[in-house]
Short mmCIF file of C-alpha atoms in Angstrom, two decimals:
data_model
loop_
_atom_site.label_atom_id
_atom_site.label_comp_id
_atom_site.label_asym_id
_atom_site.label_seq_id
_atom_site.Cartn_x
_atom_site.Cartn_y
_atom_site.Cartn_z
CA UNK A 73 -34.07 7.62 -6.39
CA UNK A 74 -33.45 9.91 -3.41
CA UNK A 75 -30.29 10.32 -1.38
CA UNK A 76 -30.15 12.19 1.91
CA UNK A 77 -26.78 12.99 3.48
CA UNK A 78 -26.72 12.63 7.25
CA UNK A 79 -24.33 14.06 9.80
CA UNK A 80 -21.69 11.67 11.18
CA UNK A 81 -22.46 9.83 14.40
CA UNK A 82 -22.67 12.22 17.31
CA UNK A 83 -19.71 12.46 19.64
CA UNK A 84 -20.50 10.99 23.06
CA UNK A 85 -23.33 8.85 21.75
CA UNK A 86 -21.64 6.68 19.18
CA UNK A 87 -18.11 7.12 17.95
CA UNK A 88 -17.52 6.47 14.29
CA UNK A 89 -14.90 7.30 11.69
CA UNK A 90 -15.26 10.82 10.29
CA UNK A 91 -16.57 11.47 6.79
CA UNK A 92 -14.28 14.34 5.83
CA UNK A 93 -12.42 13.22 2.70
CA UNK A 94 -12.90 14.18 -0.95
CA UNK A 95 -11.66 12.83 -4.31
CA UNK A 96 -8.27 14.57 -3.93
CA UNK A 97 -7.64 12.66 -0.71
CA UNK A 98 -8.58 9.40 -2.42
CA UNK A 99 -6.08 10.26 -5.18
CA UNK A 100 -3.44 11.11 -2.57
CA UNK A 101 -4.01 7.82 -0.78
CA UNK A 102 -3.79 5.66 -3.92
CA UNK A 103 -1.01 7.46 -5.80
CA UNK A 104 0.84 8.14 -2.54
CA UNK A 105 1.08 4.42 -1.80
CA UNK A 106 2.15 3.56 -5.34
CA UNK A 107 4.47 6.32 -6.51
CA UNK A 108 7.46 4.99 -4.58
CA UNK A 109 7.43 2.11 -7.08
CA UNK A 110 8.64 4.52 -9.78
CA UNK A 111 11.55 5.57 -7.55
CA UNK A 112 12.60 1.99 -6.86
CA UNK A 113 11.24 -1.47 -7.59
CA UNK A 114 10.01 -1.40 -11.20
CA UNK A 115 13.61 -1.30 -12.49
CA UNK A 116 14.37 -4.81 -11.16
CA UNK A 117 12.19 -6.04 -14.02
CA UNK A 118 15.00 -4.88 -16.35
CA UNK A 119 17.32 -7.30 -14.56
CA UNK A 120 14.86 -10.12 -15.20
CA UNK A 121 14.27 -9.47 -18.88
CA UNK A 122 16.06 -6.36 -20.19
CA UNK A 123 14.93 -2.77 -20.75
CA UNK A 124 12.29 -3.65 -23.35
CA UNK A 125 10.79 -6.26 -21.02
CA UNK A 126 10.44 -3.51 -18.40
CA UNK A 127 8.46 -1.45 -20.92
CA UNK A 128 6.30 -4.39 -22.04
CA UNK A 129 5.34 -5.21 -18.45
CA UNK A 130 4.74 -1.52 -17.79
CA UNK A 131 1.87 -1.63 -20.29
CA UNK A 132 0.63 -5.17 -19.63
CA UNK A 133 0.68 -4.75 -15.85
CA UNK A 134 -0.93 -1.37 -16.50
CA UNK A 135 -3.77 -3.29 -18.10
CA UNK A 136 -3.97 -5.53 -15.02
CA UNK A 137 -4.24 -2.53 -12.73
CA UNK A 138 -6.70 -0.70 -14.96
CA UNK A 139 -8.92 -3.77 -14.57
CA UNK A 140 -8.31 -3.66 -10.81
CA UNK A 141 -9.25 0.04 -10.67
CA UNK A 142 -12.42 -0.42 -12.73
CA UNK A 143 -13.60 -3.48 -10.82
CA UNK A 144 -12.74 -1.95 -7.48
CA UNK A 145 -14.53 1.27 -8.34
CA UNK A 146 -17.75 -0.53 -9.13
CA UNK A 147 -17.81 -2.77 -6.08
CA UNK A 148 -16.56 -0.16 -3.62
CA UNK A 149 -18.97 2.49 -4.79
CA UNK A 150 -21.62 -0.01 -3.67
CA UNK A 151 -19.98 -1.56 -0.57
CA UNK A 152 -18.72 1.67 0.99
CA UNK A 153 -17.16 0.45 4.23
CA UNK A 154 -13.77 0.58 5.92
CA UNK A 155 -11.86 -2.56 5.15
CA UNK A 156 -12.39 -2.12 1.40
CA UNK A 157 -11.95 -5.47 -0.29
CA UNK A 158 -12.54 -7.22 3.05
CA UNK A 159 -16.06 -5.77 3.27
CA UNK A 160 -16.62 -6.65 -0.40
CA UNK A 161 -15.55 -10.27 0.16
CA UNK A 162 -17.72 -10.59 3.25
CA UNK A 163 -20.88 -9.55 1.44
CA UNK A 164 -20.24 -11.20 -1.91
CA UNK A 165 -18.20 -14.39 -1.29
CA UNK A 166 -18.36 -15.24 2.42
CA UNK A 167 -16.66 -14.92 5.81
CA UNK A 168 -13.68 -17.24 5.21
CA UNK A 169 -12.74 -15.42 2.00
CA UNK A 170 -13.19 -12.10 3.80
CA UNK A 171 -10.88 -13.14 6.61
CA UNK A 172 -8.20 -14.15 4.11
CA UNK A 173 -8.61 -10.96 2.09
CA UNK A 174 -8.21 -8.85 5.22
CA UNK A 175 -4.99 -10.67 6.01
CA UNK A 176 -3.78 -10.13 2.40
CA UNK A 177 -4.46 -6.42 2.93
CA UNK A 178 -2.73 -6.15 6.29
CA UNK A 179 0.31 -8.11 5.06
CA UNK A 180 0.56 -6.25 1.76
CA UNK A 181 0.39 -2.80 3.38
CA UNK A 182 2.47 -3.54 6.47
CA UNK A 183 5.24 -5.13 4.41
CA UNK A 184 5.10 -2.25 1.95
CA UNK A 185 5.36 0.20 4.85
CA UNK A 186 8.40 -1.73 6.10
CA UNK A 187 9.97 -1.63 2.62
CA UNK A 188 9.34 2.12 2.39
CA UNK A 189 10.95 2.78 5.75
CA UNK A 190 14.01 0.66 4.86
CA UNK A 191 14.28 2.45 1.51
CA UNK A 192 14.10 5.86 3.17
CA UNK A 193 16.75 4.91 5.73
CA UNK A 194 19.07 3.43 3.10
CA UNK A 195 18.64 6.47 0.83
CA UNK A 196 19.67 8.87 3.62
CA UNK A 197 22.65 6.67 4.57
CA UNK A 198 23.72 6.50 0.89
CA UNK A 199 23.47 10.28 0.56
CA UNK A 200 25.34 10.95 3.82
CA UNK A 201 28.23 8.58 3.12
CA UNK A 202 29.25 8.80 6.80
CA UNK A 203 31.01 5.84 8.35
CA UNK A 204 29.13 4.38 11.32
CA UNK A 205 25.77 5.88 10.33
CA UNK A 206 23.06 3.20 10.19
CA UNK A 207 19.51 3.37 8.87
CA UNK A 208 17.82 2.31 12.13
CA UNK A 209 17.08 5.77 13.52
CA UNK A 210 15.56 6.94 10.21
CA UNK A 211 13.42 3.80 9.98
CA UNK A 212 12.15 4.28 13.53
CA UNK A 213 11.37 7.96 12.95
CA UNK A 214 9.55 7.22 9.68
CA UNK A 215 7.28 4.59 11.19
CA UNK A 216 6.63 6.34 14.52
CA UNK A 217 6.07 9.86 13.12
CA UNK A 218 3.69 8.57 10.45
CA UNK A 219 1.84 6.40 12.98
CA UNK A 220 1.44 9.51 15.14
CA UNK A 221 0.10 11.46 12.17
CA UNK A 222 -2.39 8.69 11.43
CA UNK A 223 -3.34 8.56 15.10
CA UNK A 224 -4.15 12.28 15.11
CA UNK A 225 -6.66 12.19 12.27
CA UNK A 226 -7.29 11.08 8.73
CA UNK A 227 -7.81 14.56 7.23
CA UNK A 228 -4.37 15.89 8.15
CA UNK A 229 -2.79 12.53 7.26
CA UNK A 230 -4.11 12.64 3.71
CA UNK A 231 -3.59 16.39 3.32
CA UNK A 232 0.09 15.76 4.04
CA UNK A 233 0.03 12.82 1.63
CA UNK A 234 -1.46 14.99 -1.09
CA UNK A 235 1.29 17.62 -0.80
CA UNK A 236 4.26 15.25 -0.65
CA UNK A 237 2.88 12.97 -3.38
CA UNK A 238 2.33 15.98 -5.64
CA UNK A 239 5.92 17.19 -5.06
CA UNK A 240 7.34 13.73 -5.82
CA UNK A 241 5.19 13.46 -8.96
CA UNK A 242 6.12 16.93 -10.19
CA UNK A 243 9.81 16.03 -9.75
CA UNK A 244 9.37 13.22 -12.30
CA UNK A 245 7.71 15.65 -14.71
CA UNK A 246 10.52 18.19 -14.19
CA UNK A 247 13.16 15.51 -14.81
CA UNK A 248 11.34 14.39 -17.96
CA UNK A 249 11.21 17.87 -19.49
CA UNK A 250 14.75 18.73 -18.35
CA UNK A 251 16.34 16.05 -20.53
CA UNK A 252 14.78 17.23 -23.80
CA UNK A 253 12.67 14.10 -24.32
CA UNK A 254 11.85 15.13 -27.89
CA UNK A 255 15.54 15.02 -28.92
CA UNK A 256 17.53 11.81 -28.83
CA UNK A 257 21.31 12.20 -28.64
CA UNK A 258 21.49 15.44 -26.65
CA UNK A 259 21.03 13.89 -23.20
CA UNK A 260 19.04 10.74 -23.85
CA UNK A 261 20.56 7.85 -25.76
CA UNK A 262 17.77 5.31 -26.03
CA UNK A 263 18.78 4.16 -29.51
CA UNK A 264 22.29 3.33 -28.24
CA UNK A 265 21.27 1.74 -24.95
CA UNK A 266 18.32 -0.34 -26.19
CA UNK A 267 19.23 -2.09 -29.44
CA UNK A 268 17.72 -5.11 -31.21
CA UNK A 269 20.65 -7.10 -29.84
CA UNK A 270 20.09 -6.34 -26.12
CA UNK A 271 16.42 -5.34 -25.91
CA UNK A 272 15.30 -8.79 -24.73
CA UNK A 273 18.49 -10.53 -23.54
CA UNK A 274 16.60 -13.54 -22.13
CA UNK A 275 13.87 -13.69 -24.76
CA UNK A 276 10.17 -13.92 -23.91
CA UNK A 277 10.71 -15.96 -20.74
CA UNK A 278 12.53 -12.86 -19.49
CA UNK A 279 9.37 -10.84 -20.15
CA UNK A 280 7.34 -13.32 -18.08
CA UNK A 281 9.92 -13.17 -15.27
CA UNK A 282 9.78 -9.36 -15.39
CA UNK A 283 6.13 -9.43 -14.26
CA UNK A 284 7.30 -10.02 -10.70
CA UNK A 285 8.72 -6.50 -10.42
CA UNK A 286 6.54 -4.88 -13.08
CA UNK A 287 3.85 -4.98 -10.38
CA UNK A 288 5.76 -2.16 -8.66
CA UNK A 289 4.74 0.37 -11.24
CA UNK A 290 1.23 0.36 -9.74
CA UNK A 291 1.21 -1.79 -6.56
CA UNK A 292 -1.25 -0.37 -4.03
CA UNK A 293 -3.67 1.71 -6.13
CA UNK A 294 -6.47 -0.50 -4.85
CA UNK A 295 -5.76 0.97 -1.39
CA UNK A 296 -8.13 3.83 -2.19
CA UNK A 297 -11.04 1.64 -1.13
CA UNK A 298 -9.94 1.70 2.51
CA UNK A 299 -11.12 5.30 2.67
CA UNK A 300 -14.68 4.27 1.81
CA UNK A 301 -16.08 5.00 5.24
CA UNK A 302 -14.34 8.35 5.54
CA UNK A 303 -15.15 10.00 2.20
CA UNK A 304 -18.08 12.38 2.04
CA UNK A 305 -19.54 10.82 -1.08
CA UNK A 306 -18.22 7.29 -1.64
CA UNK A 307 -20.24 6.64 -4.79
CA UNK A 308 -18.61 9.66 -6.49
CA UNK A 309 -15.25 10.18 -4.80
CA UNK A 310 -13.95 6.61 -4.88
CA UNK A 311 -14.33 5.91 -8.62
CA UNK A 312 -13.17 9.42 -9.48
CA UNK A 313 -10.10 9.37 -7.20
CA UNK A 314 -9.12 5.81 -8.16
CA UNK A 315 -9.43 6.34 -11.93
CA UNK A 316 -7.62 9.69 -11.78
CA UNK A 317 -4.89 7.99 -9.77
CA UNK A 318 -4.53 5.20 -12.31
CA UNK A 319 -4.25 7.65 -15.21
CA UNK A 320 -1.65 9.64 -13.26
CA UNK A 321 0.37 6.51 -12.61
CA UNK A 322 0.29 5.29 -16.21
CA UNK A 323 1.77 8.63 -17.28
CA UNK A 324 4.41 8.58 -14.50
CA UNK A 325 5.40 4.97 -15.34
CA UNK A 326 5.86 5.77 -19.04
CA UNK A 327 7.94 8.88 -18.33
CA UNK A 328 10.06 7.05 -15.75
CA UNK A 329 10.86 4.16 -18.08
CA UNK A 330 11.67 6.47 -20.99
CA UNK A 331 14.10 8.65 -19.04
CA UNK A 332 15.80 5.82 -17.13
CA UNK A 333 16.14 3.44 -20.09
CA UNK A 334 17.60 6.33 -22.12
CA UNK A 335 20.24 7.14 -19.50
CA UNK A 336 21.36 3.77 -18.08
CA UNK A 337 22.26 0.42 -19.62
CA UNK A 338 19.83 -2.32 -18.63
CA UNK A 339 22.55 -4.19 -16.72
CA UNK A 340 22.86 -1.26 -14.31
CA UNK A 341 19.21 -0.20 -14.39
CA UNK A 342 18.20 -3.69 -13.26
CA UNK A 343 20.27 -3.64 -10.07
CA UNK A 344 20.27 -0.05 -8.81
CA UNK A 345 18.05 0.82 -5.87
CA UNK A 346 17.60 4.41 -7.04
CA UNK A 347 16.79 4.57 -10.77
CA UNK A 348 15.30 8.08 -10.74
CA UNK A 349 17.87 9.53 -8.35
CA UNK A 350 20.60 8.00 -10.52
CA UNK A 351 18.92 9.50 -13.60
CA UNK A 352 19.06 12.88 -11.87
CA UNK A 353 22.78 12.40 -11.22
CA UNK A 354 23.44 11.34 -14.82
CA UNK A 355 21.98 14.57 -16.17
CA UNK A 356 24.93 16.35 -14.52
CA UNK A 357 22.66 18.87 -12.84
CA UNK A 358 23.12 19.17 -9.03
CA UNK A 359 19.66 20.72 -8.84
CA UNK A 360 18.02 17.69 -10.47
CA UNK A 361 20.14 15.31 -8.40
CA UNK A 362 19.01 16.92 -5.13
CA UNK A 363 15.42 17.24 -6.32
CA UNK A 364 15.25 13.52 -7.13
CA UNK A 365 16.91 12.64 -3.82
CA UNK A 366 14.26 14.60 -1.92
CA UNK A 367 11.50 13.19 -4.14
CA UNK A 368 12.68 9.63 -3.37
CA UNK A 369 12.36 10.35 0.35
CA UNK A 370 8.95 11.99 -0.07
CA UNK A 371 7.64 9.13 -2.19
CA UNK A 372 8.74 6.61 0.45
CA UNK A 373 7.10 8.73 3.17
CA UNK A 374 3.83 9.06 1.24
CA UNK A 375 3.70 5.35 0.61
CA UNK A 376 4.38 4.39 4.24
CA UNK A 377 1.80 6.95 5.38
CA UNK A 378 -0.92 5.51 3.13
CA UNK A 379 0.01 1.97 4.12
CA UNK A 380 -0.40 2.71 7.84
CA UNK A 381 -3.79 4.21 7.08
CA UNK A 382 -4.94 1.19 5.07
CA UNK A 383 -3.51 -1.61 7.22
CA UNK A 384 -5.08 -0.08 10.33
CA UNK A 385 -8.52 0.14 8.71
CA UNK A 386 -8.41 -3.47 7.53
CA UNK A 387 -7.39 -4.62 11.04
CA UNK A 388 -10.05 -2.36 12.60
CA UNK A 389 -12.73 -3.90 10.37
CA UNK A 390 -11.76 -7.41 11.42
CA UNK A 391 -12.20 -6.37 15.04
CA UNK A 392 -15.54 -4.69 14.40
CA UNK A 393 -16.97 -7.92 12.99
CA UNK A 394 -15.33 -9.96 15.78
CA UNK A 395 -13.21 -11.86 13.30
CA UNK A 396 -10.53 -10.70 15.75
CA UNK A 397 -11.15 -9.47 19.33
CA UNK A 398 -13.53 -6.49 19.23
CA UNK A 399 -10.97 -4.54 21.28
CA UNK A 400 -9.33 -3.61 17.96
CA UNK A 401 -12.49 -1.88 16.75
CA UNK A 402 -12.13 1.09 19.11
CA UNK A 403 -12.36 4.54 17.55
CA UNK A 404 -10.62 7.51 19.18
CA UNK A 405 -13.38 9.77 20.56
CA UNK A 406 -11.48 12.96 19.66
CA UNK A 407 -9.48 12.14 16.53
CA UNK A 408 -11.97 9.58 15.16
CA UNK A 409 -9.26 7.15 14.06
CA UNK A 410 -8.89 3.39 14.72
CA UNK A 411 -6.18 4.21 17.26
CA UNK A 412 -5.75 0.76 18.82
CA UNK A 413 -5.22 -0.86 15.42
CA UNK A 414 -2.67 1.82 14.52
CA UNK A 415 -0.80 1.27 17.78
CA UNK A 416 -1.00 -2.53 17.54
CA UNK A 417 0.55 -2.60 14.05
CA UNK A 418 3.27 -0.06 14.95
CA UNK A 419 5.66 -2.41 16.83
CA UNK A 420 5.03 -5.16 14.26
CA UNK A 421 6.18 -2.85 11.46
CA UNK A 422 9.19 -1.75 13.51
CA UNK A 423 10.18 -5.35 14.25
CA UNK A 424 9.99 -6.37 10.58
CA UNK A 425 11.87 -3.23 9.52
CA UNK A 426 14.74 -4.03 11.87
CA UNK A 427 15.02 -7.77 11.14
CA UNK A 428 13.81 -8.27 7.55
CA UNK A 429 15.75 -7.32 4.45
CA UNK A 430 14.24 -5.21 1.68
CA UNK A 431 13.85 -8.06 -0.84
CA UNK A 432 11.97 -10.31 1.59
CA UNK A 433 9.62 -7.50 2.64
CA UNK A 434 8.91 -6.54 -0.96
CA UNK A 435 8.23 -10.15 -1.97
CA UNK A 436 5.73 -10.70 0.86
CA UNK A 437 3.99 -7.47 -0.07
CA UNK A 438 3.76 -8.39 -3.77
CA UNK A 439 2.54 -11.91 -3.00
CA UNK A 440 -0.25 -10.69 -0.75
CA UNK A 441 -1.19 -8.08 -3.35
CA UNK A 442 -1.47 -10.59 -6.20
CA UNK A 443 -3.52 -12.96 -4.05
CA UNK A 444 -5.88 -10.05 -3.48
CA UNK A 445 -6.13 -9.22 -7.20
CA UNK A 446 -6.94 -12.86 -7.98
CA UNK A 447 -9.77 -12.66 -5.48
CA UNK A 448 -11.05 -9.46 -7.10
CA UNK A 449 -11.46 -11.11 -10.50
CA UNK A 450 -13.60 -13.85 -8.95
CA UNK A 451 -15.41 -11.39 -6.70
CA UNK A 452 -16.71 -9.20 -9.53
CA UNK A 453 -18.02 -12.22 -11.43
CA UNK A 454 -19.99 -13.32 -8.37
CA UNK A 455 -21.14 -9.74 -7.68
CA UNK A 456 -22.61 -9.29 -11.17
CA UNK A 457 -24.19 -12.75 -11.02
CA UNK A 458 -25.80 -12.35 -7.59
CA UNK A 459 -26.83 -8.70 -8.04
CA UNK A 460 -27.16 -7.99 -11.78
CA UNK A 461 -27.29 -4.41 -13.06
CA UNK A 462 -30.52 -2.72 -12.05
CA UNK A 463 -31.06 -4.66 -8.83
CA UNK A 464 -28.96 -2.43 -6.54
CA UNK A 465 -27.65 1.11 -6.74
CA UNK A 466 -24.11 1.39 -8.12
CA UNK A 467 -22.04 4.58 -8.02
CA UNK A 468 -20.08 3.38 -11.02
CA UNK A 469 -20.57 0.53 -13.51
CA UNK A 470 -17.43 -0.70 -15.22
CA UNK A 471 -17.61 -1.39 -18.97
CA UNK A 472 -16.92 -4.54 -21.02
CA UNK A 473 -17.78 -7.00 -18.24
CA UNK A 474 -16.56 -9.81 -17.97
CA UNK A 475 -13.49 -8.93 -20.07
CA UNK A 476 -11.61 -6.96 -17.35
CA UNK A 477 -12.19 -9.80 -14.84
CA UNK A 478 -10.87 -12.41 -17.31
CA UNK A 479 -7.84 -10.26 -18.20
CA UNK A 480 -7.15 -9.66 -14.52
CA UNK A 481 -7.35 -13.36 -13.67
CA UNK A 482 -5.06 -14.39 -16.57
CA UNK A 483 -2.46 -11.75 -15.71
CA UNK A 484 -2.53 -12.82 -12.05
CA UNK A 485 -1.76 -16.40 -13.11
CA UNK A 486 1.20 -15.16 -15.20
CA UNK A 487 2.43 -13.07 -12.24
CA UNK A 488 2.20 -16.04 -9.88
CA UNK A 489 4.33 -18.03 -12.32
CA UNK A 490 6.84 -15.16 -12.47
CA UNK A 491 7.00 -15.00 -8.66
CA UNK A 492 7.43 -18.78 -8.56
CA UNK A 493 10.44 -18.45 -10.87
CA UNK A 494 12.09 -15.93 -8.54
CA UNK A 495 10.77 -16.69 -5.05
CA UNK A 496 9.16 -20.15 -5.22
CA UNK A 497 9.88 -21.08 -1.60
CA UNK A 498 8.30 -17.84 -0.26
CA UNK A 499 5.24 -18.42 -2.44
CA UNK A 500 4.77 -21.94 -1.05
CA UNK A 501 5.44 -20.81 2.54
CA UNK A 502 2.89 -18.05 2.26
CA UNK A 503 0.27 -20.35 0.74
CA UNK A 504 0.74 -22.78 3.64
CA UNK A 505 0.45 -19.89 6.11
CA UNK A 506 -2.88 -18.74 4.66
CA UNK A 507 -4.15 -22.33 4.61
CA UNK A 508 -3.32 -22.87 8.29
CA UNK A 509 -4.74 -19.53 9.40
CA UNK A 510 -7.93 -20.34 7.47
CA UNK A 511 -8.26 -23.58 9.44
CA UNK A 512 -7.83 -21.62 12.67
CA UNK A 513 -10.53 -19.17 11.63
CA UNK A 514 -12.98 -21.83 10.50
CA UNK A 515 -12.64 -24.21 13.44
CA UNK A 516 -11.93 -21.78 16.29
CA UNK A 517 -12.48 -18.08 15.67
CA UNK A 518 -15.69 -18.01 13.65
CA UNK A 519 -17.80 -19.12 16.64
CA UNK A 520 -17.18 -15.69 18.20
CA UNK A 521 -18.62 -13.85 15.19
CA UNK A 522 -22.16 -12.49 15.38
CA UNK A 523 -23.21 -14.01 12.11
CA UNK A 524 -26.24 -11.90 11.30
CA UNK A 525 -24.66 -8.58 12.29
CA UNK A 526 -21.74 -8.77 9.91
CA UNK A 527 -23.85 -8.31 6.76
CA UNK A 528 -24.72 -4.64 6.83
CA UNK A 529 -25.60 -3.60 3.27
CA UNK A 530 -29.31 -2.98 2.73
CA UNK A 531 -29.47 -5.05 -0.43
CA UNK A 532 -32.18 -7.39 -1.72
CA UNK A 533 -31.52 -11.12 -1.53
CA UNK A 534 -29.04 -12.26 -4.18
CA UNK A 535 -30.40 -13.97 -7.25
CA UNK A 536 -30.72 -17.71 -6.84
CA UNK A 537 -31.22 -17.58 -3.03
CA UNK B 286 25.38 16.74 10.88
CA UNK B 287 24.04 13.35 9.82
CA UNK B 288 24.94 11.77 13.15
CA UNK B 289 23.11 14.59 14.96
CA UNK B 290 20.11 14.05 12.69
CA UNK B 291 20.20 10.38 13.58
CA UNK B 292 20.07 11.17 17.31
CA UNK B 293 17.26 13.67 16.69
CA UNK B 294 15.28 10.92 14.92
CA UNK B 295 15.63 8.62 17.93
CA UNK B 296 14.54 11.45 20.19
CA UNK B 297 11.47 12.34 18.14
CA UNK B 298 10.49 8.68 17.88
CA UNK B 299 10.68 8.15 21.65
CA UNK B 300 8.75 11.36 22.44
CA UNK B 301 5.92 10.64 19.98
CA UNK B 302 5.71 6.97 21.00
CA UNK B 303 5.40 8.01 24.66
CA UNK B 304 2.78 10.63 23.78
CA UNK B 305 0.68 8.03 21.94
CA UNK B 306 0.95 5.60 24.86
CA UNK B 307 -0.09 8.36 27.29
CA UNK B 308 -3.05 9.37 25.13
CA UNK B 309 -4.08 5.74 24.70
CA UNK B 310 -4.05 5.26 28.48
CA UNK B 311 -5.99 8.51 29.01
CA UNK B 312 -8.68 7.64 26.45
CA UNK B 313 -9.11 4.07 27.68
CA UNK B 314 -9.55 5.21 31.28
CA UNK B 315 -11.89 8.12 30.42
CA UNK B 316 -14.38 6.44 28.09
CA UNK B 317 -16.23 3.16 28.47
CA UNK B 318 -15.44 0.25 26.21
CA UNK B 319 -19.00 0.33 24.86
CA UNK B 320 -18.56 3.89 23.59
CA UNK B 321 -15.10 3.29 22.12
CA UNK B 322 -16.23 0.20 20.21
CA UNK B 323 -19.63 1.56 19.19
CA UNK B 324 -18.77 2.07 15.52
CA UNK B 325 -20.91 -0.04 13.18
CA UNK B 326 -20.25 -0.81 9.54
CA UNK B 327 -22.81 0.49 7.10
CA UNK B 328 -24.72 2.40 9.77
CA UNK B 329 -24.72 5.63 7.79
CA UNK B 330 -25.09 3.79 4.53
CA UNK B 331 -28.21 2.01 5.70
CA UNK B 332 -29.94 5.28 6.50
CA UNK B 333 -28.55 7.71 3.96
CA UNK B 334 -28.50 5.56 0.83
CA UNK B 335 -31.97 4.56 -0.26
CA UNK B 336 -31.54 1.57 -2.51
CA UNK B 337 -34.55 2.21 -4.65
CA UNK B 338 -34.03 1.78 -8.37
#
């Protein structure tokens, strides 16, 4: 097997996205999107089922996302194209599935970006404590400045994400070691706060309900695949960056739960918007309090930054295949970014950030994410069936197939049930929305698609065709 | 201080938004639509990755 690396498309002739990223950027993209979930979001699972339920879902949902990371790594190391799961669905399942998956991606990332911006604005307002100060200006600055950064180029965007994600992550590590985690009773009081009497206040149904927010420990790690067309070596960088990101997040989630559950009663932990910042305050150290405040802002920034990157690439890919007007597929001749897609999604994010509330935005993001994970479990089964091992080149082959796909599918079903318990009407509304938009695509939009051109991977015919 | 920061945020947002709109206009009037939308999925992949097992 021989592999020759070519130079990117020549400027002035054809304009394409730039292949300039490495595994560290992939890590920064994935962990950057997710890490905000440790600073807020995961703790609402304690409200649903108690502190122990938050720990149980931390591990079980961790299993779900480990399956996601493994499956994604295998397929993306083979289908290395912007759009990530959209390009996978197009080649493996079909155009209608691909269209839906792209919409899941755009919704999940745009709504997550909106949630991040609202969180950042609210955190600054809470810190300031000034009467008359609203979060609107901070929301606008977050979304516009990050859109500008994304507009100017992917390398700087993800370099910035790497630095701010690393600072936010290190702050969790510093907090963990500052509270003497090896000694209970000095600062931490886990044995007093989590007792057999209050560990699972609502029983096992509370654990099921906790899945809805347990997703926040890791939501967005699959976003690494959107960088597929901009990494220098997709077959190596994507699996490496995604797996390293998942390991990083599992460690961060465990440390976060341990510190927070040992400092706050579950009744408070389940309703606060700032579990780690509150933990910093409860240590009594102004240094830790300020560090965790800054880390909360940085985590929100990193997440919004990665989300703009990913949503724009998914939208750009839809335009390039004419699933949407090809106008969206323009690449900036100087910065080599999908600039029209970035600019198109900017006012949409601003509008949602100003009119939607945090809970609604988070729920839409989670719902779109879980729909996408359900697709991935089906997708990998079809991928292995149509192109068994040995028929095409894979950068990474995930182990124990089909076990991860089955685990992923089962956990998605449980999560849907948990979301139904908490936000049943939104779940139904969103399902109806995707059904109607699918009808529009099938009966109206698909006639504009150049059907042969959309399948670009140089693979042999699938088995059975 | 926080109120001033809030005004600064509005200012930065407006300036950067206007800059992006200006650059968008400049690019769209300088380059042809065929060049701007010339990116193709898998183009590099098709040439650089030889799928021979």
